[in-house]
Tab-separated table of C-alpha atoms in Angstrom:
chain	number	residue	atom	x	y	z
A	12	MET	CA	64.103	61.131	98.365
A	13	MET	CA	66.809	63.345	96.982
A	14	SER	CA	68.071	66.199	99.121
A	15	GLY	CA	68.458	69.698	97.709
A	16	PRO	CA	71.774	71.055	96.575
A	17	GLN	CA	74.258	71.858	99.413
A	18	LEU	CA	75.395	75.494	99.530
A	19	LEU	CA	79.099	76.098	99.765
A	20	SER	CA	80.522	78.416	102.336
A	21	PRO	CA	82.313	81.531	101.070
A	22	GLN	CA	85.608	79.859	101.910
A	23	GLN	CA	84.626	76.850	99.731
A	24	GLN	CA	83.445	79.094	96.901
A	25	VAL	CA	86.790	80.935	96.786
A	26	PRO	CA	90.227	79.300	96.824
A	27	ARG	CA	91.913	79.506	100.236
A	28	SER	CA	94.842	81.579	99.034
A	29	LEU	CA	92.553	84.133	97.394
A	30	TRP	CA	90.278	84.226	100.444
A	31	SER	CA	93.270	84.936	102.730
A	32	LEU	CA	94.407	87.686	100.388
A	33	LEU	CA	90.956	89.309	100.453
A	34	CYS	CA	90.894	89.209	104.280
A	35	MET	CA	94.335	90.776	104.516
A	36	THR	CA	93.359	93.488	102.041
A	37	THR	CA	90.187	94.305	104.007
A	38	LEU	CA	92.155	94.575	107.268
A	39	LEU	CA	94.772	96.785	105.618
A	40	LEU	CA	92.115	99.139	104.231
A	41	SER	CA	90.422	99.379	107.634
A	42	SER	CA	93.752	100.189	109.257
A	43	ILE	CA	94.465	102.909	106.688
A	44	GLN	CA	90.996	104.458	107.190
A	45	LEU	CA	91.457	104.462	110.983
A	46	THR	CA	94.873	106.101	110.658
A	47	ILE	CA	93.468	108.797	108.372
A	48	ALA	CA	90.531	109.452	110.706
A	49	THR	CA	92.794	109.686	113.758
A	50	SER	CA	95.201	111.980	111.967
A	51	THR	CA	92.341	114.230	110.844
A	52	THR	CA	90.892	114.433	114.348
A	53	SER	CA	94.301	115.139	115.854
A	54	SER	CA	94.955	117.827	113.286
A	55	SER	CA	91.570	119.367	113.984
A	56	ASP	CA	92.216	119.349	117.731
A	57	ASP	CA	95.626	120.921	117.225
A	58	ASN	CA	94.077	123.622	115.089
A	59	ASN	CA	91.392	124.290	117.690
A	60	ASN	CA	93.967	124.462	120.467
A	61	GLY	CA	96.080	126.725	118.369
A	62	ASN	CA	93.101	128.971	117.729
A	63	LYS	CA	92.389	129.158	121.461
A	64	LYS	CA	95.971	130.120	122.181
A	65	ASP	CA	95.912	132.766	119.468
A	66	LEU	CA	92.684	134.458	120.620
A	67	SER	CA	92.966	138.190	121.155
A	68	ALA	CA	92.122	139.813	124.461
A	69	GLY	CA	89.054	141.362	122.833
A	70	LYS	CA	87.793	137.971	121.668
A	71	LEU	CA	88.421	136.474	125.109
A	72	ARG	CA	86.435	139.290	126.725
A	73	GLN	CA	83.612	138.609	124.275
A	74	LEU	CA	83.658	134.914	125.198
A	75	ALA	CA	83.556	135.913	128.860
A	76	GLU	CA	80.521	138.135	128.268
A	77	ASN	CA	78.758	135.300	126.438
A	78	ALA	CA	79.508	132.950	129.335
A	79	LEU	CA	78.130	135.541	131.758
A	80	MET	CA	74.868	135.716	129.828
A	81	GLU	CA	74.550	131.965	130.346
A	82	ARG	CA	75.536	132.347	134.031
A	83	LYS	CA	78.642	130.233	133.469
A	84	PHE	CA	80.699	132.210	135.960
A	85	THR	CA	83.639	129.805	136.132
A	86	ASP	CA	84.042	129.898	132.346
A	87	ALA	CA	83.761	133.675	132.327
A	88	GLU	CA	86.440	133.946	135.010
A	89	SER	CA	88.744	131.705	132.973
A	90	TYR	CA	88.298	133.833	129.836
A	91	TYR	CA	88.951	137.079	131.737
A	92	ARG	CA	92.112	135.615	133.262
A	93	GLN	CA	93.272	134.575	129.792
A	94	ALA	CA	92.589	138.111	128.562
A	95	ILE	CA	94.728	139.418	131.437
A	96	SER	CA	97.549	137.068	130.434
A	97	VAL	CA	97.392	138.539	126.908
A	98	GLU	CA	97.037	142.153	128.095
A	99	PRO	CA	98.322	142.250	131.691
A	100	THR	CA	98.563	146.042	131.826
A	101	ASN	CA	95.052	146.724	130.521
A	102	SER	CA	93.098	147.985	133.543
A	103	ALA	CA	89.787	147.223	131.799
A	104	ASN	CA	90.474	143.478	132.052
A	105	HIS	CA	90.919	143.708	135.818
A	106	TYR	CA	87.837	145.908	136.147
A	107	LYS	CA	85.695	143.371	134.319
A	108	LEU	CA	87.064	140.614	136.546
A	109	TYR	CA	86.186	142.796	139.562
A	110	ASN	CA	82.567	143.009	138.401
A	111	LEU	CA	82.442	139.244	137.911
A	112	HIS	CA	83.908	138.469	141.330
A	113	LYS	CA	81.505	140.891	142.978
A	114	ARG	CA	78.622	139.157	141.215
A	115	MET	CA	80.011	135.827	142.459
A	116	ARG	CA	80.250	137.333	145.974
A	117	SER	CA	83.990	136.745	146.023
A	118	TYR	CA	84.542	140.118	147.621
A	119	GLY	CA	88.155	139.590	148.640
A	120	ASP	CA	89.041	138.757	145.027
A	121	ALA	CA	86.962	141.706	143.819
A	122	LEU	CA	88.923	144.067	146.071
A	123	GLY	CA	92.194	142.735	144.666
A	124	ASP	CA	90.937	143.220	141.101
A	125	ILE	CA	89.819	146.830	141.544
A	126	THR	CA	93.042	147.627	143.439
A	127	THR	CA	95.117	146.311	140.524
A	128	ALA	CA	93.000	148.293	138.050
A	129	CYS	CA	93.652	151.486	140.037
A	130	GLU	CA	97.385	150.824	140.237
A	131	LEU	CA	97.650	150.185	136.502
A	132	LEU	CA	95.853	153.414	135.660
A	133	GLU	CA	98.024	155.430	138.034
A	134	LYS	CA	101.154	153.854	136.568
A	135	SER	CA	99.901	154.668	133.081
A	136	GLU	CA	99.462	158.319	134.109
A	137	ASP	CA	103.012	158.442	135.465
A	138	ASN	CA	104.453	156.905	132.309
A	139	ASP	CA	102.546	159.307	130.098
A	140	GLY	CA	103.576	162.262	132.230
A	141	ASN	CA	99.995	163.455	132.031
A	142	SER	CA	97.656	163.432	135.015
A	143	SER	CA	94.670	164.833	133.137
A	144	GLY	CA	92.210	163.507	130.616
A	145	LYS	CA	90.408	160.190	130.355
A	146	ASN	CA	92.908	158.211	132.421
A	147	LYS	CA	92.604	160.556	135.387
A	148	ASN	CA	88.805	160.448	135.287
A	149	LYS	CA	88.879	156.663	135.041
A	150	THR	CA	91.321	156.446	137.943
A	151	MET	CA	89.050	158.571	140.124
A	152	GLU	CA	86.053	156.447	139.157
A	153	TYR	CA	87.852	153.210	140.042
A	154	LYS	CA	89.165	154.597	143.350
A	155	ARG	CA	85.637	155.624	144.389
A	156	ILE	CA	84.422	152.120	143.565
A	157	LYS	CA	87.253	150.673	145.647
A	158	ALA	CA	86.506	153.000	148.567
A	159	LYS	CA	82.819	152.065	148.550
A	160	LEU	CA	83.718	148.377	148.529
A	161	LEU	CA	86.051	148.932	151.491
A	162	VAL	CA	83.159	150.472	153.449
A	163	ASN	CA	80.920	147.535	152.563
A	164	LEU	CA	83.636	145.196	153.855
A	165	GLY	CA	83.944	147.086	157.138
A	166	ARG	CA	87.412	148.426	156.289
A	167	CYS	CA	86.357	151.975	156.898
A	168	GLU	CA	89.711	153.537	157.855
A	169	ASP	CA	91.106	152.283	154.542
A	170	ALA	CA	88.079	153.748	152.769
A	171	VAL	CA	88.667	157.150	154.413
A	172	SER	CA	92.292	157.059	153.220
A	173	GLU	CA	91.164	156.203	149.692
A	174	TYR	CA	88.798	159.178	149.620
A	175	LYS	CA	91.553	161.418	151.000
A	176	SER	CA	93.755	160.450	148.053
A	177	LEU	CA	90.969	161.904	145.893
A	178	ASN	CA	90.766	165.038	148.076
A	179	GLU	CA	87.239	163.981	148.990
A	180	VAL	CA	85.320	163.389	152.201
A	181	ASN	CA	82.663	160.670	152.219
A	182	GLU	CA	80.110	160.773	155.020
A	183	ASP	CA	79.456	157.016	155.060
A	184	ALA	CA	83.151	156.171	155.230
A	185	THR	CA	83.785	158.747	157.964
A	186	ASN	CA	80.822	157.641	160.092
A	187	CYS	CA	81.684	153.974	159.581
A	188	ALA	CA	85.280	154.589	160.706
A	189	HIS	CA	84.036	156.440	163.794
A	190	VAL	CA	81.631	153.674	164.833
A	191	THR	CA	84.196	150.932	164.102
A	192	ASN	CA	86.773	152.668	166.283
A	193	ALA	CA	84.186	152.969	169.074
A	194	ALA	CA	83.444	149.235	168.771
A	195	LEU	CA	87.138	148.304	168.917
A	196	SER	CA	87.737	150.584	171.878
A	197	ALA	CA	84.814	149.068	173.806
A	198	TYR	CA	86.015	145.570	172.923
A	199	GLN	CA	89.543	146.271	174.172
A	200	GLN	CA	88.136	147.649	177.434
A	201	SER	CA	85.859	144.585	177.854
A	202	ASP	CA	82.803	146.829	177.681
A	203	TRP	CA	80.890	144.013	176.032
A	204	SER	CA	77.446	145.626	175.841
A	205	ALA	CA	78.818	148.740	174.143
A	206	ALA	CA	80.923	146.594	171.815
A	207	ILE	CA	77.864	144.587	170.753
A	208	GLN	CA	75.939	147.794	170.061
A	209	HIS	CA	78.705	149.405	168.002
A	210	PHE	CA	79.616	146.259	166.064
A	211	GLY	CA	75.918	145.756	165.311
A	212	ASN	CA	75.735	149.322	163.992
A	213	VAL	CA	78.711	148.777	161.654
A	214	LEU	CA	77.453	145.425	160.388
A	215	THR	CA	73.873	146.612	159.840
A	216	ASN	CA	74.456	150.048	158.329
A	217	TYR	CA	77.843	149.940	156.624
A	218	ALA	CA	79.527	146.540	156.244
A	219	THR	CA	76.494	145.133	154.458
A	220	LEU	CA	78.148	142.527	152.216
A	221	GLY	CA	78.549	140.015	155.045
A	222	ASP	CA	82.196	139.233	154.297
A	223	THR	CA	83.390	140.568	157.664
A	224	PRO	CA	84.695	137.606	159.711
A	225	ASP	CA	86.858	139.682	162.067
A	226	LEU	CA	84.060	142.051	163.072
A	227	LEU	CA	81.586	139.181	163.425
A	228	TYR	CA	83.992	137.183	165.561
A	229	MET	CA	84.613	140.057	167.981
A	230	LYS	CA	80.860	140.642	168.222
A	231	SER	CA	80.388	136.903	168.906
A	232	GLN	CA	82.939	137.030	171.706
A	233	ALA	CA	81.224	140.040	173.241
A	234	GLU	CA	77.867	138.220	173.078
A	235	TYR	CA	79.405	135.191	174.743
A	236	ASN	CA	80.785	137.316	177.566
A	237	VAL	CA	77.352	138.794	178.355
A	238	GLY	CA	75.727	135.366	178.243
A	239	ASP	CA	73.992	135.790	174.884
A	240	TYR	CA	74.906	132.310	173.714
A	241	TYR	CA	72.241	132.199	171.020
A	242	GLY	CA	73.692	135.403	169.570
A	243	THR	CA	77.137	133.803	169.614
A	244	ILE	CA	75.814	130.717	167.818
A	245	SER	CA	74.066	132.859	165.201
A	246	ASP	CA	77.073	135.052	164.400
A	247	THR	CA	79.676	132.260	164.417
A	248	GLY	CA	77.336	130.354	162.096
A	249	LYS	CA	77.547	133.261	159.648
A	250	ILE	CA	81.330	133.128	159.831
A	251	LEU	CA	81.498	129.378	159.223
A	252	LYS	CA	79.140	129.629	156.259
A	253	SER	CA	81.701	131.751	154.404
A	254	TYR	CA	84.850	130.528	156.145
A	255	PRO	CA	84.397	126.826	156.965
A	256	GLN	CA	87.984	126.551	158.240
A	257	HIS	CA	87.697	129.275	160.888
A	258	LEU	CA	89.004	127.324	163.900
A	259	GLU	CA	88.229	129.976	166.520
A	260	ALA	CA	84.625	130.119	165.339
A	261	TYR	CA	84.298	126.343	165.833
A	262	GLN	CA	85.736	126.656	169.326
A	263	LEU	CA	83.543	129.603	170.361
A	264	ARG	CA	80.408	128.024	168.913
A	265	GLY	CA	81.191	124.777	170.696
A	266	GLU	CA	81.623	126.649	173.989
A	267	ALA	CA	78.290	128.438	173.475
A	268	TYR	CA	76.513	125.114	172.909
A	269	PHE	CA	78.282	123.749	176.000
A	270	ARG	CA	76.898	126.643	178.071
A	271	LEU	CA	73.420	125.839	176.768
A	272	ASN	CA	73.926	122.199	177.803
A	273	GLU	CA	73.632	121.059	174.184
A	274	MET	CA	76.479	118.607	174.518
A	275	ASP	CA	76.058	116.816	171.192
A	276	MET	CA	76.313	120.083	169.254
A	277	ALA	CA	79.236	121.216	171.402
A	278	GLN	CA	81.059	117.962	170.704
A	279	LYS	CA	80.353	118.256	166.985
A	280	HIS	CA	81.971	121.694	166.770
A	281	PHE	CA	85.012	120.809	168.869
A	282	ARG	CA	85.558	117.752	166.681
A	283	GLU	CA	85.169	119.738	163.469
A	284	GLY	CA	87.876	122.100	164.683
A	285	LEU	CA	90.148	119.219	165.621
A	286	LYS	CA	89.694	117.657	162.183
A	287	LEU	CA	91.185	120.816	160.712
A	288	ASP	CA	93.923	121.082	163.346
A	289	PRO	CA	94.361	118.163	165.776
A	290	GLU	CA	96.629	120.349	167.927
A	291	HIS	CA	94.289	123.336	168.278
A	292	GLY	CA	94.466	124.171	171.985
A	293	GLY	CA	91.004	125.670	172.391
A	294	CYS	CA	89.160	122.823	170.693
A	295	LYS	CA	91.273	120.218	172.512
A	296	GLU	CA	90.505	121.787	175.878
A	297	GLY	CA	86.814	122.122	175.069
A	298	HIS	CA	86.613	118.501	173.956
A	299	ARG	CA	88.502	117.330	177.068
A	300	LEU	CA	86.207	119.266	179.398
A	301	LEU	CA	83.138	117.991	177.549
A	302	LYS	CA	84.237	114.357	177.963
A	303	LYS	CA	84.921	114.950	181.661
A	304	VAL	CA	81.487	116.474	182.288
A	305	THR	CA	79.545	113.850	180.343
A	306	LYS	CA	81.528	111.088	182.104
A	307	ASN	CA	80.618	112.480	185.535
A	308	ASP	CA	76.942	112.668	184.541
A	309	LYS	CA	76.829	108.945	183.795
C-alpha cells in the first residue's frame, strides 16, 4: 500500500540561507517596531510631565476642586500645594488649603494656612501703601476666621488678641479665655474638682473641635487625682486617638488601669509608651512596679 506524499517543513521548502535571512529580517523589523513604540511612549510621557509642570495656578486649583468633588483629599492637597509653589504670595491659595485641611480635620495645619493667608494680605496692604478697599475687607474676614478657629482649639487668649487687632470684642472668645484661666489657676493650686469643672466647661462649650491635647491631659490628671480613673481612661483615650505618640497619655492611662486592678491593660499601655521611648521614666517606673506587684501575687 502506497503512503501519501510527505509534506516538507518550511525549512525544507525554502533554502537554508534564504530561511535564515527571512528570520533575521523578521527579528530586525520587530526590534525597530519596539524601539519606535518605546520612543513614542517616552515622548508622550515627557510631554505629559511637561504639561503638568507648566500648569497654571488657576488650572491647579481647578484640578484640586475636581479632586474635592470626588473626595480625593490627598490629591486635592497636592494640587493646592503645587498652586502655592506657582503663586506663593497669593493668599487665596492658602485660604483654599485652609478649607481643605479643616475638612480633613487637620486643624493644626488649617491654623497655619489661615495665618499665612492673613500675613500675606497684610503684607500686600503695606506694599501697596493702602489699608482700605478689598484687601482690607479680606484681611478682616480672614482674621475673624482665624480667631474663631483659635477659640475652637481652646487657644482663647490668642483669639482675644486677634479680635483686639480688629478693634473688636468677641463674647465667646472673652468668656472662653476667662474660663480657661480659671481652669489653669485651679490646676496650679491642685484644686482638682474645680479644675475638672472648668476644663469641662471649656471643652464642651468652646474648644469643640477636639484637637485640644493639652487641655484634655490636664483634665485627665485632675480626674486621676480625685480618683475618677474611668474619666482619666476616657480622656486619655481621646488624646491617643489623635496623638498616638503622646507618651504621658500612655503613662497616665496605664496608671489609671493599674489603680483599677486591670493589670493587663496597664501593662499594655506602659509597653506601648516604652516602644516609643525605651527610656521614658514614667512608663519604665510603671512597668517595674507592675511586674513587682504581679510577682508578689503569684
